Coordinates of C-alpha atoms and ligand atoms in Angstrom, one line a residue:
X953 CA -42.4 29.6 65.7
X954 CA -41.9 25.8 64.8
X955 CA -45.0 23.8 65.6
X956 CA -44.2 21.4 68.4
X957 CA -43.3 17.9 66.9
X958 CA -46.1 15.1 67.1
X959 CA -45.5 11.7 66.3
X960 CA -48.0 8.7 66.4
X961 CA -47.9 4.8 66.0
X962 CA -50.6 3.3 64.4
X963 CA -50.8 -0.5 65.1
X964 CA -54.0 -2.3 63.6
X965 CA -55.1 -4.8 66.4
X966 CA -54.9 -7.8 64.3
X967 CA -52.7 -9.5 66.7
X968 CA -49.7 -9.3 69.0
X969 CA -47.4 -6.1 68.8
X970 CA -44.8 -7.7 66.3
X971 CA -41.1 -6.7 67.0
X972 CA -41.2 -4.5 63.7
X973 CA -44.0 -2.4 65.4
X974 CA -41.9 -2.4 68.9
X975 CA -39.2 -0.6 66.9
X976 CA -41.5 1.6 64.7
X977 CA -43.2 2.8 68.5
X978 CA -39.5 3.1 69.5
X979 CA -38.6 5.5 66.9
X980 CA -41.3 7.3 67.2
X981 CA -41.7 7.7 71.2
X982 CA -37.5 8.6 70.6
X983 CA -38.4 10.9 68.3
X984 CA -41.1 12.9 69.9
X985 CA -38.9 12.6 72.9
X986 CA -35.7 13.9 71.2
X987 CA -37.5 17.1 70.4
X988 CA -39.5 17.8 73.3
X989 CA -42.7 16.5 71.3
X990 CA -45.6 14.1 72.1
X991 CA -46.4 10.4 70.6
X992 CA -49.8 9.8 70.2
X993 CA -51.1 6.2 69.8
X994 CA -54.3 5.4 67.3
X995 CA -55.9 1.8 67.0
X996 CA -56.5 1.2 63.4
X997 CA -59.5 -1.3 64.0
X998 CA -61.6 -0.4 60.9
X999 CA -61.1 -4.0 60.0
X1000 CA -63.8 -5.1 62.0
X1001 CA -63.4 -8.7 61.3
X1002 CA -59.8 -8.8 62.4
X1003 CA -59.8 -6.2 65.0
X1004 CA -59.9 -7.7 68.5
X1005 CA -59.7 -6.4 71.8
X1006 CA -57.4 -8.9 73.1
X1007 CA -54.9 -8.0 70.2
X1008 CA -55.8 -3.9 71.3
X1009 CA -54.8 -5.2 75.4
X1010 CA -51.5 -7.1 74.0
X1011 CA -50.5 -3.7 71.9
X1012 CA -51.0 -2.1 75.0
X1013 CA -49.3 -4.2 77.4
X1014 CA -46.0 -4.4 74.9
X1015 CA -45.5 -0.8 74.7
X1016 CA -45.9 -0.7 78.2
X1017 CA -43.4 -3.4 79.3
X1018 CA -41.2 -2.1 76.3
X1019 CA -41.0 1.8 78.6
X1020 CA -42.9 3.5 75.6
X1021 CA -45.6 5.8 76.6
X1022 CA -48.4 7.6 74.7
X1023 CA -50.3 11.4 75.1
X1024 CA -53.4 10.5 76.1
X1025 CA -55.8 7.8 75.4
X1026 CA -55.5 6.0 72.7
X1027 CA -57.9 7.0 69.8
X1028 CA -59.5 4.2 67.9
X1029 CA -60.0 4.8 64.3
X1030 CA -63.2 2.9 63.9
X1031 CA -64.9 5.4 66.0
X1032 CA -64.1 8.6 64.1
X1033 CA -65.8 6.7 61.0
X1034 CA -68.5 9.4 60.8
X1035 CA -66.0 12.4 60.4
X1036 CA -63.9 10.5 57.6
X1037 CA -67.3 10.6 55.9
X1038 CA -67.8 13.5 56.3
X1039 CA -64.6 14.6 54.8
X1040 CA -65.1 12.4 51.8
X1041 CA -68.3 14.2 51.3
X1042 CA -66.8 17.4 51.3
X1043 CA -64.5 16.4 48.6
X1044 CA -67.3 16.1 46.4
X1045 CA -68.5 19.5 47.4
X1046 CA -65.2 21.1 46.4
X1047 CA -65.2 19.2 43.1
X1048 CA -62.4 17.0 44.4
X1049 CA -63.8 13.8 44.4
X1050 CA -67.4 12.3 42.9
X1051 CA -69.6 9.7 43.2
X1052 CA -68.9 6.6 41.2
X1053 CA -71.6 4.1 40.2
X1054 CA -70.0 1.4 39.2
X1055 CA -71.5 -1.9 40.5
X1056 CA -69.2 -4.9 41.3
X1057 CA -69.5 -6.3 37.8
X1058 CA -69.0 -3.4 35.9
X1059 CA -65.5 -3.2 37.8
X1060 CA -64.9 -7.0 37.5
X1061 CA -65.8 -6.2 33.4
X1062 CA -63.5 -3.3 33.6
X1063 CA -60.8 -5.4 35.0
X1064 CA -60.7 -7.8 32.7
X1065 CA -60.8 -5.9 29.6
X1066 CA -58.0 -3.7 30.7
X1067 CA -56.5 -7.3 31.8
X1068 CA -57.0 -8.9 27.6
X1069 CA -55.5 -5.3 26.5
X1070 CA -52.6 -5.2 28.4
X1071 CA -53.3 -2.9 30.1
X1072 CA -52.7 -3.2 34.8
X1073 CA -56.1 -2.9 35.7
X1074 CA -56.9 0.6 36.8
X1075 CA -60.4 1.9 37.0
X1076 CA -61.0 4.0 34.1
X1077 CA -62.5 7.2 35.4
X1078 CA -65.8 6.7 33.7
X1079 CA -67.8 8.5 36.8
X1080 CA -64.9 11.0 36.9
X1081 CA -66.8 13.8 34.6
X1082 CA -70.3 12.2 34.2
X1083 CA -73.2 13.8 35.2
X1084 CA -74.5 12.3 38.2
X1085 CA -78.6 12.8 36.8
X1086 CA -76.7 9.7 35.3
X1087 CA -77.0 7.5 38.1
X1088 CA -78.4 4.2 37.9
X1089 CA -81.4 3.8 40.6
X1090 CA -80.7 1.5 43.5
X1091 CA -76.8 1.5 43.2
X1092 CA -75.0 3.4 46.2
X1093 CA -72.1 5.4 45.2
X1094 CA -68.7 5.0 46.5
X1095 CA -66.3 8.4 46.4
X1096 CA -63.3 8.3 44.4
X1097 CA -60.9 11.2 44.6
X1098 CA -59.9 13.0 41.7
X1099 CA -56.2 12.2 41.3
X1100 CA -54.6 14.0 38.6
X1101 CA -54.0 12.6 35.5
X1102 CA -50.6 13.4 34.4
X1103 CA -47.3 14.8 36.2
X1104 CA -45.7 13.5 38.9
X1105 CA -46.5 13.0 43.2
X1106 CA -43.2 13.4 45.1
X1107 CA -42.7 12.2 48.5
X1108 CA -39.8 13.9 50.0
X1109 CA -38.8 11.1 52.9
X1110 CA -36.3 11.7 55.6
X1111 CA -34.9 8.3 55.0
X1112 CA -35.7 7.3 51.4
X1113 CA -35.1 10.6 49.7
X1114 CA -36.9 11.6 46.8
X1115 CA -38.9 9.2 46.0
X1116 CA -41.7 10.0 42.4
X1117 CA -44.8 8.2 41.5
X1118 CA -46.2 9.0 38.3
X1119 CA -49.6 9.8 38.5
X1120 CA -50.4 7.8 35.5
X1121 CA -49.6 5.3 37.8
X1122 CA -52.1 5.9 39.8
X1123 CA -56.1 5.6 39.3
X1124 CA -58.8 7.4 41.0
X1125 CA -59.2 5.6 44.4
X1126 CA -62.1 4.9 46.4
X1127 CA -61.8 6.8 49.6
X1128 CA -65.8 6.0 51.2
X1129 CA -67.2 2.5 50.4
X1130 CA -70.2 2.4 49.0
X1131 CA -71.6 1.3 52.5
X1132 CA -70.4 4.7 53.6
X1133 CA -67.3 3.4 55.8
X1134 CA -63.8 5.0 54.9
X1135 CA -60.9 3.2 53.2
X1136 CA -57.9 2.6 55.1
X1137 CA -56.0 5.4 53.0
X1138 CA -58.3 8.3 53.7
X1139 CA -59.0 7.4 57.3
X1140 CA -55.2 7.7 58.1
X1141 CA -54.9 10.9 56.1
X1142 CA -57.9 12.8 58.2
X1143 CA -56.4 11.1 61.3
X1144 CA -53.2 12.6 61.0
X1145 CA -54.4 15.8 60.3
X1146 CA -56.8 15.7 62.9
X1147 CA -54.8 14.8 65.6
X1148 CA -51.7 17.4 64.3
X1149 CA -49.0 14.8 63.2
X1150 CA -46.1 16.3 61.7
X1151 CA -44.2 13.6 61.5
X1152 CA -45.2 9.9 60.3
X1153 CA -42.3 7.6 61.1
X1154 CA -43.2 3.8 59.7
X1155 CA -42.1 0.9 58.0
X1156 CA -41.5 1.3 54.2
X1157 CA -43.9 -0.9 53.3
X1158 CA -46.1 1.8 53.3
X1159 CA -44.3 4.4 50.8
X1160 CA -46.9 3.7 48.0
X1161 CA -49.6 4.5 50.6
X1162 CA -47.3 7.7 51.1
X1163 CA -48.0 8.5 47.6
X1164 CA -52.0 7.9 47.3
X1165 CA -52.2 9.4 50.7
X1166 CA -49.9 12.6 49.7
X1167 CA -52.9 12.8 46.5
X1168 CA -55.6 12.9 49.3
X1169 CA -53.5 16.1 51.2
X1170 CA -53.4 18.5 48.2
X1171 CA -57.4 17.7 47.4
X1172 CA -58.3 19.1 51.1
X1173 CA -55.1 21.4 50.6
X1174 CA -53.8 20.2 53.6
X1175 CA -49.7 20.1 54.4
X1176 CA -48.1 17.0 54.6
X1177 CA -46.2 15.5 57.5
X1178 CA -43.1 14.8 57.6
X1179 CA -42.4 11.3 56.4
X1180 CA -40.0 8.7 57.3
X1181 CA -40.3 5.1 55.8
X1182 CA -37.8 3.1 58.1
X1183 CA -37.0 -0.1 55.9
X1184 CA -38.4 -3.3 57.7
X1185 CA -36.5 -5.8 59.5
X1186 CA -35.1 -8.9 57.7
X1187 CA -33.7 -12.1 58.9
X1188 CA -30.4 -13.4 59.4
X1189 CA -30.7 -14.9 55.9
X1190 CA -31.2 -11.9 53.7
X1191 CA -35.2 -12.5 53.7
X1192 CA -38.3 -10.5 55.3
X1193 CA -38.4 -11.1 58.5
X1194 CA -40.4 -14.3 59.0
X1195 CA -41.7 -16.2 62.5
X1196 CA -39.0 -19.0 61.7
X1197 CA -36.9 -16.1 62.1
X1198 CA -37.9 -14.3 65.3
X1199 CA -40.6 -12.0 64.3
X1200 CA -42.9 -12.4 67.1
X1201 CA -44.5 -10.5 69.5
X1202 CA -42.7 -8.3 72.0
X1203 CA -44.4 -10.3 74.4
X1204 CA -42.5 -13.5 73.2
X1205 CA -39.5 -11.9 74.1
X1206 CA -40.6 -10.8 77.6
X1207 CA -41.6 -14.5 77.7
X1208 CA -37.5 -15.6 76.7
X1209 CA -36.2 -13.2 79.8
X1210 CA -35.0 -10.3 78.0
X1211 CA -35.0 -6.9 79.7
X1212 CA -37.0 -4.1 78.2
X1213 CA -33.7 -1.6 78.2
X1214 CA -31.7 -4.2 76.0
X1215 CA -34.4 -4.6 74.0
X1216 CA -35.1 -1.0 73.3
X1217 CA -31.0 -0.7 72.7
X1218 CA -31.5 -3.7 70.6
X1219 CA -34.2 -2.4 68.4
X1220 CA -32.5 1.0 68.3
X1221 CA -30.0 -0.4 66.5
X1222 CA -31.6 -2.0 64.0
X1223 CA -32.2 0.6 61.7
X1224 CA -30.5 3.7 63.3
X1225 CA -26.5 4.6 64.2
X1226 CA -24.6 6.9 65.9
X1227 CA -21.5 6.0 64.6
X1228 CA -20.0 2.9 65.8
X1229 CA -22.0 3.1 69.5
X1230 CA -23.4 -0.6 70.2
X1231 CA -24.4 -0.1 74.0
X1232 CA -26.9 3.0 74.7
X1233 CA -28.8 3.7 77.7
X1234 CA -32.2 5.1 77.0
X1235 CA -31.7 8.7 77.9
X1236 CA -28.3 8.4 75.2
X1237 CA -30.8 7.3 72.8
X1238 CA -33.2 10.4 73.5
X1239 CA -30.0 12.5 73.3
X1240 CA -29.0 11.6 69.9
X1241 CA -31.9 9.9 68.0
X1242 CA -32.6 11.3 64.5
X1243 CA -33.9 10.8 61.3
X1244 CA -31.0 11.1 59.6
X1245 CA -29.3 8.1 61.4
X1246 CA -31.6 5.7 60.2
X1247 CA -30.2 3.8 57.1
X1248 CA -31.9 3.0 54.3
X1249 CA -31.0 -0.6 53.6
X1250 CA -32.8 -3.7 55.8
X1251 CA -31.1 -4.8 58.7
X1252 CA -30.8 -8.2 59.7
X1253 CA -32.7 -9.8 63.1
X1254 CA -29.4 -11.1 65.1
X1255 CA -30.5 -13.5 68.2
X1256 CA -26.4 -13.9 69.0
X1257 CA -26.4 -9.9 69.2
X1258 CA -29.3 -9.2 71.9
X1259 CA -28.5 -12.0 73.7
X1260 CA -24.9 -10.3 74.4
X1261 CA -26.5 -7.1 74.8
X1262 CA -29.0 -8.4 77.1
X1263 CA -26.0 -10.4 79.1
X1264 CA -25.1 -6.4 79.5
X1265 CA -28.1 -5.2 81.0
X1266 CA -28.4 -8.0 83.3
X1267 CA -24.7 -7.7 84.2
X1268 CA -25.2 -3.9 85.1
X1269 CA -28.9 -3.3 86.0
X1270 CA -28.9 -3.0 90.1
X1271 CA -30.0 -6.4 91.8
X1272 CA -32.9 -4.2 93.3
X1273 CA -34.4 -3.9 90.0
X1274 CA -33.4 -7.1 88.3
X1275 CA -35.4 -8.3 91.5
X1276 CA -38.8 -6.9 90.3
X1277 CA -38.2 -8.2 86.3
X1278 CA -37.6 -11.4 87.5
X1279 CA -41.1 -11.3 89.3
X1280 CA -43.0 -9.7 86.5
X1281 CA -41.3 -12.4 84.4
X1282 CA -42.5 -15.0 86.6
X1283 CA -46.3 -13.5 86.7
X1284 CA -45.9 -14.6 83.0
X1285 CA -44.8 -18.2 83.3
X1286 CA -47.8 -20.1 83.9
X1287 CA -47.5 -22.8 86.7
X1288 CA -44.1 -22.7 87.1
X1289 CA -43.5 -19.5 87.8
X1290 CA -46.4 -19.1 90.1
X1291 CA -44.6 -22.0 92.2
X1292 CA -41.6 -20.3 92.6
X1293 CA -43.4 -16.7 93.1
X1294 CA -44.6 -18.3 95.9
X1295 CA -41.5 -19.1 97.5
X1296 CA -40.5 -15.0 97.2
X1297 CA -42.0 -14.1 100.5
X1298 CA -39.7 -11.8 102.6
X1299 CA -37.5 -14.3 103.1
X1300 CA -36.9 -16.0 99.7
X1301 CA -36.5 -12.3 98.2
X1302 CA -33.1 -11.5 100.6
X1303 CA -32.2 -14.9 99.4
X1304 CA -32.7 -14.2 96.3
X1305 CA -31.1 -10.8 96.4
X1306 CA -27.7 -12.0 98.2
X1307 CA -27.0 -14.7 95.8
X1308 CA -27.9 -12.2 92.3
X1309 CA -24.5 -10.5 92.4
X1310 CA -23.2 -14.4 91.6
X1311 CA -26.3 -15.1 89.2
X1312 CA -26.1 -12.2 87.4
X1313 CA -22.9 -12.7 86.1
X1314 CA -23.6 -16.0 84.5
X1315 CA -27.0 -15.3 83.1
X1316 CA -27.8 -14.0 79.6
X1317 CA -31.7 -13.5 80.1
X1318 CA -33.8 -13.6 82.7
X1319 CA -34.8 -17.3 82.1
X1320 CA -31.1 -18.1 82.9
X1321 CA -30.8 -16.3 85.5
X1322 CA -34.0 -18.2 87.2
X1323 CA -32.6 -21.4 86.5
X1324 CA -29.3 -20.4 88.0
X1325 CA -31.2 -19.4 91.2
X1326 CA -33.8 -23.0 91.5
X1327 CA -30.7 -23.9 94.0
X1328 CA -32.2 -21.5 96.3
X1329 CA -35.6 -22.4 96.4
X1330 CA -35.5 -26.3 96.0
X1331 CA -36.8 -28.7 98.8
X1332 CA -34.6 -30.9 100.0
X1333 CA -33.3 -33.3 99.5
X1334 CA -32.2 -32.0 96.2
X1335 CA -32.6 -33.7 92.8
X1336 CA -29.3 -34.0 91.1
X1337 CA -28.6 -33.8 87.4
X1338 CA -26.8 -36.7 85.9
X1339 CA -23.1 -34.8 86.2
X1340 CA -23.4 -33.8 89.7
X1341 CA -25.2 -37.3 90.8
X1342 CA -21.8 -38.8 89.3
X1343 CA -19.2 -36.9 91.3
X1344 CA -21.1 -37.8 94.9
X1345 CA -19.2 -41.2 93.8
X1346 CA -17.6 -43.0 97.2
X1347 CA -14.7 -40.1 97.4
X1348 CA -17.2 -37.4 97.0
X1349 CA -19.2 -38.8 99.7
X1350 CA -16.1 -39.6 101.7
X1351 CA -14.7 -35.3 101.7
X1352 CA -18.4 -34.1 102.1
X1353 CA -18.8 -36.3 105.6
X1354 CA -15.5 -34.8 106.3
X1355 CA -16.5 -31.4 105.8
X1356 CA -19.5 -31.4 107.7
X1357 CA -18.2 -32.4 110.6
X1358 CA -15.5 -29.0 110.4
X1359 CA -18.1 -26.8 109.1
X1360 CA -20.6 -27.2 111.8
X1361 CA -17.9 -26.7 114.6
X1362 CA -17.7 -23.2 112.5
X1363 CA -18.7 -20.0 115.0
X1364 CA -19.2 -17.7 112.4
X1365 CA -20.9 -19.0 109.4
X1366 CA -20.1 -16.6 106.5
X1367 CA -18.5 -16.9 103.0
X1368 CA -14.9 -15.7 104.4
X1369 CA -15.5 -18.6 107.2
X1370 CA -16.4 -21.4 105.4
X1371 CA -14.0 -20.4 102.8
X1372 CA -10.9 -21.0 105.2
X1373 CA -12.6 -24.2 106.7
X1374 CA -12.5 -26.0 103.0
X1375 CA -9.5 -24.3 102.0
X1376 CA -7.5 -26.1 105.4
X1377 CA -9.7 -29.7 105.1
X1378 CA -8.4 -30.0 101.3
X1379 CA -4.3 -28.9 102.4
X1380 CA -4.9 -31.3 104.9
X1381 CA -6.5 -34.2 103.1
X1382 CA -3.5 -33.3 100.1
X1383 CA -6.5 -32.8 98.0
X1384 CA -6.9 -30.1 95.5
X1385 CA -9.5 -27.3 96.1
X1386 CA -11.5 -28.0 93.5
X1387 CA -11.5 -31.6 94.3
X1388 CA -13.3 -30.7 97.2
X1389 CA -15.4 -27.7 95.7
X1390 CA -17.2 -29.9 93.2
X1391 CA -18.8 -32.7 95.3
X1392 CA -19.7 -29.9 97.6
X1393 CA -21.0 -27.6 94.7
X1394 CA -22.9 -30.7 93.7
X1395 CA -24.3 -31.5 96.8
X1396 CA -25.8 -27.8 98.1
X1397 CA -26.7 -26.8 93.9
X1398 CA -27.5 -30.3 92.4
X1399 CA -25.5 -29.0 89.6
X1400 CA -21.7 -28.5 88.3
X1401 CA -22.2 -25.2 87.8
X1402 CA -23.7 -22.1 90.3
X1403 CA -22.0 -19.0 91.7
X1404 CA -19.1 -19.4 93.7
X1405 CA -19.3 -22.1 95.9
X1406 CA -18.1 -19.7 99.1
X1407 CA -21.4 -17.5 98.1
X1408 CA -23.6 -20.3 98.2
X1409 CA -22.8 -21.2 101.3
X1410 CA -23.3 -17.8 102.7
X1411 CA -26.3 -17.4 100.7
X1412 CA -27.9 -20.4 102.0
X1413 CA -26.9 -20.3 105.6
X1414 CA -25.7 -22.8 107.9
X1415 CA -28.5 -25.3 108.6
X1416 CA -29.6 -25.6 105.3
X1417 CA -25.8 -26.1 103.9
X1418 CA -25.4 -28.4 106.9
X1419 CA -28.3 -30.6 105.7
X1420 CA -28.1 -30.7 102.2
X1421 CA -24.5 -31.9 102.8
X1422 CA -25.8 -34.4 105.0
X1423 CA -28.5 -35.3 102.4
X1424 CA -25.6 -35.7 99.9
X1425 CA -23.0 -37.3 101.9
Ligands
LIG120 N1 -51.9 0.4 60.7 C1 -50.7 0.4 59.9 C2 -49.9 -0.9 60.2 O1 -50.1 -1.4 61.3 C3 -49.8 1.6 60.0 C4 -50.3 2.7 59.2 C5 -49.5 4.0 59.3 O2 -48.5 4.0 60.2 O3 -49.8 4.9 58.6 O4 -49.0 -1.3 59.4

């Protein structure tokens, strides 16, 4: 029997989850999804200077918001400190590893002799065979592991291939500080194995890791997950992604009204295809996601791209549900969206919901969509922007007192009514329609553009039409 496949993101709490790590937890979560597996999530927070809480919350909240779940709590690395130790101390046990005495200056010595022969500056191996009776008094040891000293380490990745370091390329690293805490490299390897990863899917920025870390596996005979180094995200121009680019957190993009299922179809595609498929829904990724999809060159951060894609989501998601991201939006918009959270009470929200069919089709994020939608909420009388203030000029005024003389005779007040009532003032006046749509459009929206006029009405009702007409005319 196969062992069940686990997967795990890693994120060090140094800050905001970046958009590179959204994607990474994507692949993952789709992974351990795809195969009827489990994602686990560890905190690498060894860095005790830059580890923060507030950056461990933020993690937490993206993945949330972003739909991507974990197995359990989340494990912190810092904590398991004592059982890295105790692994590295075992090493030296087994003969795999040994104490190395080398002070700060004898490695800053080393360094630069290797540095005047031309030599990269790789420590030397000098405690590698030495008897440790040897040791100089008052200096606390670090552990280096014994990597071997010739042949080759080969990293058989699922996205890079065969990739071969030779080990003359690589020195006997420390794996416990001399203060006794772990290095990054052997906490992750006893993590992993700990916590029964098979697979390690991450950026490719860590494939020389993969290599030092692979060196770690064989000394405590351990097997080797399966590894995936996804190549990192550039920007439009060719170059790493930067923040001039878009590289911020997921939060940010929360924060710019995009929904979580376009990003997720967003991020899926940078980096992994299923032929030429642009739009997938979340359970069509978890359907076809696999390791062999993802590509090995970078692909390029496109703002144009999950804009459109977003316009998709938004287009198609039911108003019911657009409904509750508009509000979680607004919980995140400071002042201003606590103003207008306010105004959702009972009543505001069926406003809201009658007029999103119109809204929806003429937003491409959230933020868009709330702007179309101020109309709704604003006191009167309205404030205008400068195109609609300029076509309440004397005709303007002129049609709109007209029309609210016919529409308040109106029995039925609906978007079929009012609809016929405009239609037969501007025949009548030998106007055009939209002659008479756009002063009216200006007058109930403050703006040249909304949803169709006819739904406006409706959506706002009669007396509050009636007056904001009257306001305007
Ligand atoms: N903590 C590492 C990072 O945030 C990830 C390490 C790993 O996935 O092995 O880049």
């Amino acid at each position: 029997m196969t062992k069940p496949v686990v997967t795990r993101f890693a994120p060090s709490p140094t800050g905001y989850l970046h958009i590179g790590g959204g994607r990474t937890a994507l692949f993952n979560w789709l992974y351990a999804k795809r195969t009827g597996g489990i994602m686990l999530l560890r905190i690498e927070d060894t860095d005790r200077e830059r580890s923060t809480q507030a950056a461990v919350d933020a993690i937490l909240d993206g993945l949330t918001w972003l739909g991507l779940t974990w197995e359990g709590e989340p494990i912190s690395q810092f904590q398991r400190a004592e059982r890295h130790a105790e692994v590295a101390r075992g090493l030296v046990a087994a003969g795999k590893a040994y104490y190395c005495y080398c002070t700060p200056q004898d490695l800053e010595i080393m360094r630069e002799e290797a540095k005047s022969a031309g030599r990269p500056p790789r420590y030397d191996g000098r405690w590698r065979d030495r008897d440790p009776a040897e040791a100089p008094a008052g200096v606390k040891p670090a552990i280096r592991i014994k990597a071997p000293l010739d042949g080759e380490t080969v990293i058989d990745d699922q996205v890079q291939g065969r990739v071969v370091f030779p080990n003359k390329d690589l020195d006997d690293f420390i794996i416990l500080r001399s203060d006794g805490t772990p290095t990054y490299m052997h906490a992750v390897v006893v993590d992993d194995h700990d916590m029964g990863v098979t697979h390690i899917i991450r950026g490719d920025d860590h494939l020389t890791n993969a290599a030092r870390q692979a060196i770690i596996y064989g000394a405590l005979g351990w097997d080797i997950p399966v590894m995936a180094h996804i190549p990192l995200i550039h920007g439009p121009d060719g170059a790493k992604l930067s923040k001039r680019h878009g590289a911020l957190g997921v939060d940010a993009y929360r924060a710019m009204g995009y929904l979580p299922a376009a990003l997720r179809n967003y991020l899926v595609r940078l980096g992994w295809a299923h032929g030429d498929a642009e739009i997938l829904s979340t359970d069509e990724m978890v359907d076809l996601f696999d390791l062999g999809g993802i590509g090995r060159s970078p692909s390029r951060f496109d703002f144009a791209k999950l804009e459109n894609l977003n316009g998709h989501y938004i287009r198609t998601t039911p108003d019911a549900e657009l409904l509750e991201h508009v509000e979680i939006l607004l919980g995140h918009m400071g002042e201003a969206g606590a103003a207008l959270k306010a105004k959702l009470d009972a009543d505001g929200r069926a406003r809201l919901l009658a007029a999103m069919p119109g809204l929806k089709e003429r937003a491409k994020t959230l933020l868009e969509l709330i702007d179309g939608a101020a109309f709704l909420f604003a006191d009167r009388p309205l404030p205008l922007d400068d195109k609609a203030a300029a076509l309440l000029d004397d005709t303007g005024r002129a049609s709109l007192a007209a029309l609210q003389q016919r529409l308040s005779g109106l029995a039925d007040w609906s978007a079929q009514s009012t609809e016929a009532a405009v239609r037969a003032y501007a025949e009548e006046a030998g106007m055009k329609l939209g002659k008479v749509a756009q002063p009216l459009r200006a007058a109930l929206t403050g703006r040249t553009t909304s949803p169709p006029i006819f739904d406006v009405l409706a959506v706002l009702g009669r007396d509050e039409s009636l007056a904001r007409i009257a306001d305007a005319a």
